[in-house]
Short mmCIF file of C-alpha atoms and ligand atoms in Angstrom, two decimals:
data_model
loop_
_atom_site.label_atom_id
_atom_site.label_comp_id
_atom_site.label_asym_id
_atom_site.label_seq_id
_atom_site.Cartn_x
_atom_site.Cartn_y
_atom_site.Cartn_z
CA UNK A 258 0.00 0.00 0.00
CA UNK A 259 1.29 3.45 -0.90
CA UNK A 260 2.48 5.53 2.02
CA UNK A 261 5.07 6.25 4.67
CA UNK A 262 5.59 4.31 7.91
CA UNK A 263 7.64 5.58 10.85
CA UNK A 264 9.91 2.89 12.27
CA UNK A 265 12.87 2.42 14.55
CA UNK A 266 15.79 1.43 12.35
CA UNK A 267 19.20 -0.08 13.04
CA UNK A 268 20.95 1.26 16.15
CA UNK A 269 17.58 2.59 17.36
CA UNK A 270 17.72 5.45 14.84
CA UNK A 271 14.41 6.68 13.42
CA UNK A 272 13.66 5.89 9.79
CA UNK A 273 10.83 6.21 7.30
CA UNK A 274 9.78 3.31 5.14
CA UNK A 275 8.24 4.42 1.85
CA UNK A 276 6.03 2.22 -0.28
CA UNK A 277 4.76 3.12 -3.72
CA UNK A 278 3.08 1.06 -6.45
CA UNK A 279 6.50 0.66 -8.06
CA UNK A 280 9.04 0.51 -5.25
CA UNK A 281 10.00 0.36 -1.59
CA UNK A 282 12.57 2.63 0.07
CA UNK A 283 13.98 3.73 3.41
CA UNK A 284 15.32 7.02 4.64
CA UNK A 285 16.97 7.67 8.01
CA UNK A 286 16.61 11.06 9.72
CA UNK A 287 20.29 10.59 10.67
CA UNK A 288 22.00 12.32 7.74
CA UNK A 289 18.70 12.46 5.76
CA UNK A 290 20.21 9.29 4.45
CA UNK A 291 18.40 7.15 1.86
CA UNK A 292 19.64 3.65 2.69
CA UNK A 293 17.40 1.53 0.50
CA UNK A 294 15.55 1.68 -2.79
CA UNK A 295 14.16 -1.28 -4.66
CA UNK A 296 12.03 -1.21 -7.76
CA UNK A 297 9.65 -4.17 -7.97
CA UNK A 298 11.04 -6.98 -10.09
CA UNK A 299 14.65 -5.74 -9.75
CA UNK A 300 17.40 -6.22 -7.15
CA UNK A 301 18.00 -3.29 -4.75
CA UNK A 302 19.43 -0.21 -6.48
CA UNK A 303 21.54 1.00 -3.55
CA UNK A 304 24.40 -0.76 -1.82
CA UNK A 305 24.43 -0.74 2.00
CA UNK A 306 27.39 -2.28 3.81
CA UNK A 307 26.71 -5.19 6.17
CA UNK A 308 29.33 -3.56 8.41
CA UNK A 309 27.78 -0.08 8.46
CA UNK A 310 27.52 1.65 11.80
CA UNK A 311 24.20 3.22 12.74
CA UNK A 312 25.14 5.69 15.47
CA UNK A 313 24.81 9.40 15.97
CA UNK A 314 28.02 11.22 15.07
CA UNK A 315 29.20 8.75 12.43
CA UNK A 316 28.06 8.29 8.84
CA UNK A 317 26.13 5.35 7.44
CA UNK A 318 28.21 3.35 4.91
CA UNK A 319 26.17 2.96 1.73
CA UNK A 320 22.94 4.41 0.33
CA UNK A 321 23.12 8.12 -0.41
CA UNK A 322 25.26 10.11 2.05
CA UNK A 323 24.83 13.87 1.67
CA UNK A 324 28.22 15.57 1.45
CA UNK A 325 28.15 19.25 2.47
CA UNK A 326 29.56 21.87 2.95
CA UNK A 327 32.92 20.48 1.87
CA UNK A 328 34.06 17.41 -0.06
CA UNK A 329 37.08 15.29 0.89
CA UNK A 330 39.42 16.45 3.62
CA UNK A 331 40.71 19.99 3.02
CA UNK A 332 43.57 20.88 5.39
CA UNK A 333 41.57 23.71 7.01
CA UNK A 334 38.46 21.60 7.76
CA UNK A 335 37.74 19.17 10.57
CA UNK A 336 37.01 15.69 9.24
CA UNK A 337 36.04 14.34 5.86
CA UNK A 338 33.05 15.20 3.63
CA UNK A 339 31.44 17.89 5.81
CA UNK A 340 29.14 17.18 8.71
CA UNK A 341 25.50 17.08 7.60
CA UNK A 342 25.70 13.31 7.01
CA UNK A 343 26.23 13.04 10.78
CA UNK A 344 23.44 15.36 11.88
CA UNK A 345 19.91 14.43 12.84
CA UNK A 346 17.50 15.99 10.30
CA UNK A 347 13.80 16.84 10.79
CA UNK A 348 10.91 15.65 8.67
CA UNK A 349 9.14 18.71 7.28
CA UNK A 350 6.57 17.28 4.89
CA UNK A 351 5.26 14.14 3.21
CA UNK A 352 3.28 14.46 -0.04
CA UNK A 353 1.52 11.84 -2.12
CA UNK A 354 0.32 12.91 -5.54
CA UNK A 355 -2.77 11.48 -7.27
CA UNK A 356 -0.56 9.37 -9.48
CA UNK A 357 1.03 7.73 -6.42
CA UNK A 358 4.44 9.43 -6.22
CA UNK A 359 5.52 9.86 -2.58
CA UNK A 360 7.78 12.78 -1.67
CA UNK A 361 9.55 13.38 1.63
CA UNK A 362 11.06 16.73 2.54
CA UNK A 363 13.61 16.96 5.33
CA UNK A 364 15.27 20.01 6.80
CA UNK A 365 18.55 20.40 8.64
CA UNK A 366 17.87 22.02 12.04
CA UNK A 367 19.62 25.39 12.47
CA UNK A 368 23.31 24.61 12.78
CA UNK A 369 25.91 26.87 14.41
CA UNK A 370 28.40 25.71 11.75
CA UNK A 371 26.11 27.21 9.10
CA UNK A 372 25.77 30.66 10.65
CA UNK A 373 22.66 29.35 12.48
CA UNK A 374 19.64 30.45 10.47
CA UNK A 375 21.50 32.26 7.69
CA UNK A 376 22.13 29.15 5.60
CA UNK A 377 19.21 26.73 5.29
CA UNK A 378 19.52 23.25 3.94
CA UNK A 379 16.65 21.05 2.73
CA UNK A 380 16.41 17.69 1.01
CA UNK A 381 13.46 16.46 -1.00
CA UNK A 382 13.24 12.92 -2.33
CA UNK A 383 10.48 11.70 -4.66
CA UNK A 384 9.93 7.93 -4.84
CA UNK A 385 8.27 6.25 -7.82
CA UNK A 386 9.70 3.69 -10.27
CA UNK A 387 12.95 5.61 -9.75
CA UNK A 388 14.23 8.07 -7.20
CA UNK A 389 14.62 11.85 -7.61
CA UNK A 390 16.58 13.71 -4.94
CA UNK A 391 16.96 17.47 -4.64
CA UNK A 392 19.43 19.08 -2.22
CA UNK A 393 18.66 22.77 -1.70
CA UNK A 394 20.86 25.39 -0.04
CA UNK A 395 19.51 28.89 0.58
CA UNK A 396 21.73 31.80 1.55
CA UNK A 397 19.69 34.17 3.68
CA UNK A 398 22.74 36.12 4.83
CA UNK A 399 24.14 39.36 3.49
CA UNK A 400 27.41 37.74 2.39
CA UNK A 401 28.31 35.26 -0.32
CA UNK A 402 28.54 31.64 0.83
CA UNK A 403 30.96 29.15 -0.76
CA UNK A 404 30.51 25.39 -0.46
CA UNK A 405 30.90 22.00 -2.10
CA UNK A 406 28.09 19.45 -2.22
CA UNK A 407 27.65 15.88 -3.37
CA UNK A 408 25.08 13.10 -3.32
CA UNK A 409 27.58 10.33 -2.70
CA UNK A 410 25.49 7.48 -4.10
CA UNK A 411 26.54 3.85 -3.55
CA UNK A 412 25.02 1.58 -6.22
CA UNK A 413 24.48 -2.14 -5.73
CA UNK A 414 25.99 -4.07 -8.62
CA UNK A 415 26.50 -7.71 -9.60
CA UNK A 416 30.26 -7.74 -10.17
CA UNK A 417 32.75 -4.86 -10.33
CA UNK A 418 35.01 -6.83 -12.69
CA UNK A 419 32.53 -6.66 -15.58
CA UNK A 420 31.05 -3.23 -14.75
CA UNK A 421 31.21 -0.30 -17.19
CA UNK A 422 30.54 3.35 -16.32
CA UNK A 423 29.68 5.30 -19.46
CA UNK A 424 29.32 9.02 -20.18
CA UNK A 425 32.63 10.56 -19.10
CA UNK A 426 34.80 10.14 -22.18
CA UNK A 427 36.83 13.28 -22.93
CA UNK A 428 36.17 14.75 -19.45
CA UNK A 429 38.96 16.09 -17.23
CA UNK A 430 39.33 14.45 -13.84
CA UNK A 431 41.38 14.91 -10.69
CA UNK A 432 42.97 11.62 -9.74
CA UNK A 433 42.91 11.32 -5.92
CA UNK A 434 45.26 8.33 -6.17
CA UNK A 435 47.90 10.42 -7.98
CA UNK A 436 48.12 13.66 -6.01
CA UNK A 437 44.88 15.04 -7.54
CA UNK A 438 46.62 15.49 -10.87
CA UNK A 439 44.46 16.60 -13.79
CA UNK A 440 43.98 13.88 -16.39
CA UNK A 441 41.63 13.29 -19.29
CA UNK A 442 39.34 10.31 -19.53
CA UNK A 443 40.13 8.66 -22.85
CA UNK A 444 38.09 5.47 -22.45
CA UNK A 445 34.57 5.15 -23.81
CA UNK A 446 33.73 3.32 -20.56
CA UNK A 447 35.44 3.22 -17.17
CA UNK A 448 36.29 -0.35 -16.14
CA UNK A 449 37.63 -1.49 -12.78
CA UNK A 450 40.78 -3.52 -12.12
CA UNK A 451 42.01 -1.69 -9.02
CA UNK A 452 41.11 1.25 -6.78
CA UNK A 453 39.47 4.18 -8.59
CA UNK A 454 38.99 7.58 -6.94
CA UNK A 455 38.36 10.34 -9.48
CA UNK A 456 36.56 13.68 -9.45
CA UNK A 457 35.40 14.43 -12.99
CA UNK A 458 34.93 18.17 -13.38
CA UNK A 459 32.89 20.44 -15.66
CA UNK A 460 30.56 17.62 -16.60
CA UNK A 461 26.83 18.23 -16.41
CA UNK A 462 26.10 15.10 -18.43
CA UNK A 463 24.24 11.98 -17.45
CA UNK A 464 26.17 8.81 -16.60
CA UNK A 465 25.12 5.21 -17.12
CA UNK A 466 26.21 2.17 -15.13
CA UNK A 467 26.15 -0.95 -17.28
CA UNK A 468 25.91 -3.91 -14.95
CA UNK A 469 26.49 -6.94 -17.16
CA UNK A 470 26.35 -9.41 -14.27
CA UNK A 471 22.86 -8.27 -13.28
CA UNK A 472 21.77 -7.45 -16.82
CA UNK A 473 20.72 -4.00 -15.73
CA UNK A 474 21.51 -0.45 -16.72
CA UNK A 475 21.30 2.32 -14.12
CA UNK A 476 20.95 5.94 -15.28
CA UNK A 477 22.17 8.90 -13.25
CA UNK A 478 20.68 12.15 -14.59
CA UNK A 479 21.39 15.44 -12.90
CA UNK A 480 20.95 19.20 -12.91
CA UNK A 481 22.84 21.77 -10.87
CA UNK A 482 25.86 19.48 -10.77
CA UNK A 483 29.14 20.15 -12.56
CA UNK A 484 31.10 17.23 -11.06
CA UNK A 485 30.82 13.45 -11.05
CA UNK A 486 32.94 11.43 -8.63
CA UNK A 487 33.65 7.75 -9.34
CA UNK A 488 34.96 5.62 -6.50
CA UNK A 489 35.65 1.99 -5.73
CA UNK A 490 38.00 1.25 -2.80
CA UNK A 491 39.19 -2.15 -4.11
CA UNK A 492 40.98 -4.68 -1.87
CA UNK A 493 43.43 -2.82 0.41
CA UNK A 494 41.19 0.15 1.18
CA UNK A 495 38.19 -2.16 1.74
CA UNK A 496 40.25 -4.00 4.35
CA UNK A 497 41.31 -0.73 5.96
CA UNK A 498 37.74 0.52 6.43
CA UNK A 499 36.23 -0.72 9.70
CA UNK A 500 32.66 -0.19 8.49
CA UNK A 501 33.01 -2.01 5.15
CA UNK A 502 33.32 -5.74 4.43
CA UNK A 503 36.56 -7.04 2.89
CA UNK A 504 34.79 -8.43 -0.18
CA UNK A 505 32.09 -5.78 -0.54
CA UNK A 506 34.06 -3.73 -3.07
CA UNK A 507 33.00 -6.32 -5.65
CA UNK A 508 29.31 -5.48 -5.21
CA UNK A 509 29.33 -1.68 -5.19
CA UNK A 510 30.36 1.41 -7.11
CA UNK A 511 29.97 5.05 -6.13
CA UNK A 512 28.89 7.42 -8.89
CA UNK A 513 28.46 10.71 -7.08
CA UNK A 514 26.82 13.88 -8.39
CA UNK A 515 27.73 17.28 -7.03
CA UNK A 516 29.97 20.29 -7.21
CA UNK A 517 33.48 19.71 -5.91
CA UNK A 518 36.98 21.22 -6.16
CA UNK A 519 37.00 24.01 -8.79
CA UNK A 520 33.28 23.40 -9.30
CA UNK A 521 32.47 24.61 -5.79
CA UNK A 522 29.49 26.95 -5.64
CA UNK A 523 29.57 30.53 -4.43
CA UNK A 524 26.04 31.52 -3.56
CA UNK A 525 25.23 35.22 -3.61
CA UNK A 526 23.17 36.75 -0.76
CA UNK A 527 19.57 35.63 -1.25
CA UNK A 528 20.66 32.87 -3.65
CA UNK A 529 19.28 29.33 -3.84
CA UNK A 530 21.34 26.40 -5.14
CA UNK A 531 19.52 23.25 -6.21
CA UNK A 532 21.31 19.98 -6.90
CA UNK A 533 18.98 17.41 -8.49
CA UNK A 534 19.71 13.79 -9.21
CA UNK A 535 17.35 11.33 -10.87
CA UNK A 536 18.13 7.62 -10.62
CA UNK A 537 16.40 5.08 -12.83
CA UNK A 538 17.08 1.55 -13.95
CA UNK A 539 16.07 -0.97 -16.56
CA UNK A 540 16.70 -4.62 -17.24
CA UNK A 541 18.80 -5.17 -20.35
CA UNK A 542 17.79 -8.76 -21.05
C1 BG6 B 276 34.83 9.31 -1.99
C2 BG6 B 276 36.22 9.88 -1.99
O1 BG6 B 276 33.93 10.25 -2.50
O2 BG6 B 276 34.46 8.97 -0.66
C3 BG6 B 276 37.16 8.84 -1.42
O3 BG6 B 276 36.57 10.28 -3.29
C4 BG6 B 276 36.70 8.42 -0.03
O4 BG6 B 276 38.47 9.38 -1.35
C5 BG6 B 276 35.26 7.96 -0.13
O5 BG6 B 276 37.53 7.39 0.45
C6 BG6 B 276 34.66 7.52 1.21
O6 BG6 B 276 34.77 8.51 2.15
P1 BG6 B 276 34.26 8.29 3.63
O7 BG6 B 276 34.56 9.54 4.39
O8 BG6 B 276 32.77 8.06 3.54
O9 BG6 B 276 34.98 7.08 4.15
#
């Protein structure tokens, strides 16, 4: 039955379970974190680690972490990937349209790190046969506000060895495994035979994940995003992460949509920045 149910999730954290005619999904208030999405007749779309922690103050490993207001670990910032993925968000609204699409809107409570009420942050996710997420930052202050953002999506895949990520040929990327050097993607499709950690810049285009093992294609369409980050930790990094299984790198890939590095956003006073990502999938056989 279509609707939203309030439940206690892992670690006692509150979550919403969303059911539509086409899909089921879950979103935790901790981090406004979508941890689960499954279209009927298909395997789950999002990867969630069996080793993930579910505790206040630490991020969930998998699903869609929201990265804001910085990406990575700049020398002048405390910690990695900002802090909103570790905050407890508030449910603002649930809407169900006549055609059965369910939308949840969450808001980040006023945060001293964000000049209290001057910067507001909201997250709206629409669930149907796919998932559309919009991350909205509003600058109500009298000064410009600079930030990075990213919807750091972990996709569930059949086998990383036969996976192809398509749509980034010719794009410049910063290679995090080689001192963030600028390189150009020459391949028609990215394939994986080791760790990959790349921030593709100045690319508003859609990306496709061709999952041969599961005979499925996943589409990542976006607006308000100039960067795409592609990440797989591979063997050594998987082993080094306490909240990630040693073999799980074979069943996931991160294709992240946002605005990072030189693509950071500077929002004028009164400005609104919207980052929208639409995820859809289709069987290929
Ligand atoms: C990716 C980064 O986006 O996130 C990687 O490019 C990083 O360098 C990964 O390892 C995971 O980060 P975290 O903070 O969630 O462990």
